[in-house]
């Protein structure tokens, strides 16, 4: 999806007067702050000759392009400013903008600076993730490039939702059939009442008595059977559909690109899989059948009522607006209360999660009373809100009942007068009328609620479809012609990469790692070390350049194969709540028990496993909670050894363990790194004692490169780092050799 | 125990700020920031060099000389943009999204928010900070001081 800033006519008119005939516009960008930092639409216009800033139809800033070397963004608190740097290195503030427009401006200055540097013009286009406001209603979106809930295309979403019924045509037909029978059987008893009263009781046609009583019994029986089957079939269908949705979503999410997970919290994703699908399930299970059944029965009842007595029907229809609008008014009162209840629930859950999860900290700092007070306060708020909801609901039900009662009293009054006045209306007509009125009024009060519910469910469906429509990680399928990784040679050629538009994490990096070489990546946190590792794993798509493994672009390798040939030992190994054996064979499920033991021995993990009561069958608890940091790390090394990859990545593998454990892990790693291409990130430089080369990474660039000794001789950044760490570790001289 | 603050002089030139520890020393470009921007305006002030290392920490603005105070105030105004919500015209709730139509000290502004439990921070019982879906912050220094209609709107979600 691409779009461009549409300049308002007032801005176009200003520009038409200002621009000379040979001056064309290169870039435009809207900001939401004026130069006085007030909320106001401000436009940045960059032509070949000038930079213009226009607010309220006036040019408030104009700067000749030839005076500018580059543009830069100065990040301030809760906003930022765009500045121009002149040849004299003076910084001139051009305009301010809030975080809403930050990605667009970051992207823009990269393009403009390239243009200023070499005259190369690239158009400024917007991807969906840069869109912050609904193009249709101009309201802010709930997330960048997200769906505007106010402009949801409800019916097309509903159609897509129902298209998932295709594999279940037979049962869908049964649902429709049983529901239709149910609706019809529900409408029969009031008519039979009329016939019994008028024909049997009033006109003494006693011979018809058994017939009508039997008919009433049969209609009741048919209603019972049809509603039973309608409920069973529709429950199965709705649950099955949602089951399919959950499977589809889960499969999709596991194949999404990694940057999606950087933008969305795990809670957000769990909510999408659980809450959104539950919302759809409830609607499909209860809401949709309600709508279908009652919409059809309302029409049929209206026809029946009019056919019995058109005048009296008008009286029945009179309270309808009060019922519909009254229920809508009440529900509008209730909805904020429900939202409020959701917010308090969130707070209570967060409090419980934090205090139970962090119970050791709570106890260590003796903060139980504080948390008990917080919880009591939240719980009291929940009680007050829940009572308010119940009170409003009781009021709602009683008012609705009263309106219906008024309608029924009106019918009784006018119908009785007409019966007493010997009009053609009969007592049977009256009783049938009253019977139908309850069927007619009952569902009306819930219609607005169900329609509101439908919108919620459709919003959930739309969120689900957005994920299902996302681009998954793609790679060529495995085939006999697929390249193979045997040597482990890695090449980066002028690689550029950014997580966000215009904010480069890797800036034009090139290096080669030969087969079997061990490379250390060092530098400050956030410099780009982990990003390099992520790129080798093909977790992200690079902006430009080339990454080769054994002479082939990593994009040529099937993803599963590539990642299978790269072993990773992370700083905080992620272990699953299964047995030790299952955790070791995670990447190699077909491994035999002997292979697992050999890998554990090589990783110095066997020695602690044999001392566990259940040995390799020990269940390690959620995230390995029953193991120490060193034990977890050795399991993760065993997992990598079992995978036997030609390329090994060690991401801070020993940073969170004590000295004794570190020694054991080092021994394990020495075995593991033999004859493998190894890339190790380490803050503790001891890990890199045996590295063939060290790359010092800072600001997304390689600042220094060479062996440990050559870098020390160079007395640059690496030398500073070693000195600093030597001072810090004076009590641990073995760390820096 | 507080560390003594070395004598220093702040200079403002072309919208930039510089610090000098002695009249003969070369002025260093600095950034002046509030360490608790949501809470108090005159305390917790840090002066950072271009490498983002702290050169001076002022626990209170009055710890600086009168001339420096003037420059610090200006620098903090330049550095900070935290709109104060003066009036809440409406908070509409549509499908889980809260649309705030507000009047702030920076003019009228409409923004969206999702979960109040995560997007509203209570600094005190009366003071809140509100975050929108694009991570922009707004403050309400005193709920009690809002007009009754605004309070009513706020009570819909607080």
CSV table of C-alpha atoms in Angstrom, one decimal, chain A residues 573-724:
chain,number,residue,atom,x,y,z
A,573,UNK,CA,18.6,-20.0,26.8
A,574,UNK,CA,14.9,-20.7,26.3
A,575,UNK,CA,14.0,-24.1,27.6
A,576,UNK,CA,10.6,-25.7,27.4
A,577,UNK,CA,8.6,-27.3,30.3
A,578,UNK,CA,9.4,-30.8,29.2
A,579,UNK,CA,12.1,-33.3,30.1
A,580,UNK,CA,15.8,-32.6,29.9
A,581,UNK,CA,16.1,-35.2,27.1
A,582,UNK,CA,13.3,-33.5,25.1
A,583,UNK,CA,15.0,-30.1,25.5
A,584,UNK,CA,18.3,-31.4,24.3
A,585,UNK,CA,16.7,-33.0,21.2
A,586,UNK,CA,14.6,-29.9,20.5
A,587,UNK,CA,16.3,-29.1,17.2
A,588,UNK,CA,16.9,-32.8,16.3
A,589,UNK,CA,13.8,-34.7,17.3
A,590,UNK,CA,14.9,-38.0,15.8
A,591,UNK,CA,18.1,-38.1,17.9
A,592,UNK,CA,18.6,-41.4,19.9
A,593,UNK,CA,19.1,-41.4,23.6
A,594,UNK,CA,22.8,-42.3,23.2
A,595,UNK,CA,23.3,-39.3,21.0
A,596,UNK,CA,21.6,-37.1,23.6
A,597,UNK,CA,23.9,-38.4,26.3
A,598,UNK,CA,27.0,-37.9,24.1
A,599,UNK,CA,25.9,-34.3,23.5
A,600,UNK,CA,25.3,-33.7,27.2
A,601,UNK,CA,28.7,-35.1,28.1
A,602,UNK,CA,30.4,-32.9,25.5
A,603,UNK,CA,28.5,-29.9,27.0
A,604,UNK,CA,29.5,-30.9,30.6
A,605,UNK,CA,25.8,-31.2,31.4
A,606,UNK,CA,25.8,-35.0,31.9
A,607,UNK,CA,27.5,-34.6,35.3
A,608,UNK,CA,24.6,-32.6,36.8
A,609,UNK,CA,21.9,-34.6,35.0
A,610,UNK,CA,23.0,-37.9,36.5
A,611,UNK,CA,22.6,-36.3,39.9
A,612,UNK,CA,18.9,-35.5,39.3
A,613,UNK,CA,16.5,-38.1,40.7
A,614,UNK,CA,14.8,-38.6,37.4
A,615,UNK,CA,17.9,-38.1,35.3
A,616,UNK,CA,17.2,-37.2,31.7
A,617,UNK,CA,13.4,-37.5,32.4
A,618,UNK,CA,13.5,-34.6,34.8
A,619,UNK,CA,10.9,-32.1,33.9
A,620,UNK,CA,12.6,-28.7,34.2
A,621,UNK,CA,9.6,-26.5,34.9
A,622,UNK,CA,8.4,-23.4,33.1
A,623,UNK,CA,11.4,-21.7,31.3
A,624,UNK,CA,13.7,-24.1,33.2
A,625,UNK,CA,12.8,-22.7,36.6
A,626,UNK,CA,14.1,-25.8,38.4
A,627,UNK,CA,17.6,-25.4,36.9
A,628,UNK,CA,20.4,-23.0,37.8
A,629,UNK,CA,21.6,-20.5,35.2
A,630,UNK,CA,24.7,-22.6,34.4
A,631,UNK,CA,22.7,-25.8,34.1
A,632,UNK,CA,20.3,-24.2,31.6
A,633,UNK,CA,23.2,-22.8,29.6
A,634,UNK,CA,24.9,-26.3,29.4
A,635,UNK,CA,21.7,-27.8,28.2
A,636,UNK,CA,21.5,-25.2,25.5
A,637,UNK,CA,25.0,-26.0,24.5
A,638,UNK,CA,24.2,-29.7,24.4
A,639,UNK,CA,21.2,-28.8,22.2
A,640,UNK,CA,23.6,-27.0,19.8
A,641,UNK,CA,26.2,-29.9,19.9
A,642,UNK,CA,23.5,-32.4,19.0
A,643,UNK,CA,22.5,-30.3,16.0
A,644,UNK,CA,26.1,-30.5,14.8
A,645,UNK,CA,26.0,-27.3,12.7
A,646,UNK,CA,28.9,-26.0,10.6
A,647,UNK,CA,28.1,-22.5,11.9
A,648,UNK,CA,27.8,-21.6,15.5
A,649,UNK,CA,26.6,-18.4,17.1
A,650,UNK,CA,27.3,-17.7,20.8
A,651,UNK,CA,25.3,-14.7,22.0
A,652,UNK,CA,26.7,-13.8,25.4
A,653,UNK,CA,26.8,-17.5,26.3
A,654,UNK,CA,28.6,-17.0,29.6
A,655,UNK,CA,27.5,-13.6,30.8
A,656,UNK,CA,25.0,-14.6,33.3
A,657,UNK,CA,26.8,-17.4,35.2
A,658,UNK,CA,29.4,-17.5,38.0
A,659,UNK,CA,33.1,-18.0,37.5
A,660,UNK,CA,33.0,-21.8,38.4
A,661,UNK,CA,30.2,-22.4,35.9
A,662,UNK,CA,31.8,-20.1,33.4
A,663,UNK,CA,34.9,-22.3,33.4
A,664,UNK,CA,32.8,-25.4,32.8
A,665,UNK,CA,30.9,-23.7,30.0
A,666,UNK,CA,34.1,-22.5,28.5
A,667,UNK,CA,35.4,-26.1,28.4
A,668,UNK,CA,32.1,-27.2,26.7
A,669,UNK,CA,32.4,-24.3,24.2
A,670,UNK,CA,36.0,-25.2,23.3
A,671,UNK,CA,34.8,-28.6,22.2
A,672,UNK,CA,31.8,-27.2,20.4
A,673,UNK,CA,33.7,-24.6,18.4
A,674,UNK,CA,36.3,-27.0,17.1
A,675,UNK,CA,36.2,-27.1,13.3
A,676,UNK,CA,33.2,-24.8,13.1
A,677,UNK,CA,32.7,-21.2,12.0
A,678,UNK,CA,32.0,-19.5,15.2
A,679,UNK,CA,30.7,-16.0,15.9
A,680,UNK,CA,30.7,-15.0,19.5
A,681,UNK,CA,29.3,-11.9,21.1
A,682,UNK,CA,30.8,-11.3,24.5
A,683,UNK,CA,31.0,-8.6,27.1
A,684,UNK,CA,33.3,-10.8,29.1
A,685,UNK,CA,36.3,-10.7,26.8
A,686,UNK,CA,37.6,-14.0,28.3
A,687,UNK,CA,35.2,-15.8,26.0
A,688,UNK,CA,37.2,-14.4,23.1
A,689,UNK,CA,40.6,-15.4,24.2
A,690,UNK,CA,40.9,-17.9,21.3
A,691,UNK,CA,39.1,-15.8,18.7
A,692,UNK,CA,41.0,-15.5,15.4
A,693,UNK,CA,39.7,-12.0,14.8
A,694,UNK,CA,37.6,-9.5,16.7
A,695,UNK,CA,35.3,-7.0,15.2
A,696,UNK,CA,34.5,-3.9,17.3
A,697,UNK,CA,31.0,-2.8,16.4
A,698,UNK,CA,29.6,0.6,17.2
A,699,UNK,CA,26.7,2.6,15.8
A,700,UNK,CA,26.0,-0.1,13.2
A,701,UNK,CA,29.6,0.0,11.8
A,702,UNK,CA,32.8,-1.9,12.2
A,703,UNK,CA,35.1,0.5,14.0
A,704,UNK,CA,38.0,-1.8,14.5
A,705,UNK,CA,39.0,-5.3,13.2
A,706,UNK,CA,41.9,-7.5,14.0
A,707,UNK,CA,43.3,-10.1,16.4
A,708,UNK,CA,43.3,-9.5,20.2
A,709,UNK,CA,47.0,-8.5,20.2
A,710,UNK,CA,46.9,-6.4,17.1
A,711,UNK,CA,43.9,-4.5,18.5
A,712,UNK,CA,45.7,-3.9,21.8
A,713,UNK,CA,48.7,-2.5,19.9
A,714,UNK,CA,46.4,-0.2,18.0
A,715,UNK,CA,45.3,1.4,21.3
A,716,UNK,CA,41.8,2.2,20.0
A,717,UNK,CA,38.3,1.4,21.2
A,718,UNK,CA,39.1,-2.3,21.9
A,719,UNK,CA,42.1,-1.4,23.9
A,720,UNK,CA,40.0,1.0,26.0
A,721,UNK,CA,37.4,-1.7,26.6
A,722,UNK,CA,40.1,-4.2,27.7
A,723,UNK,CA,41.6,-1.7,30.0
A,724,UNK,CA,38.2,-0.9,31.5
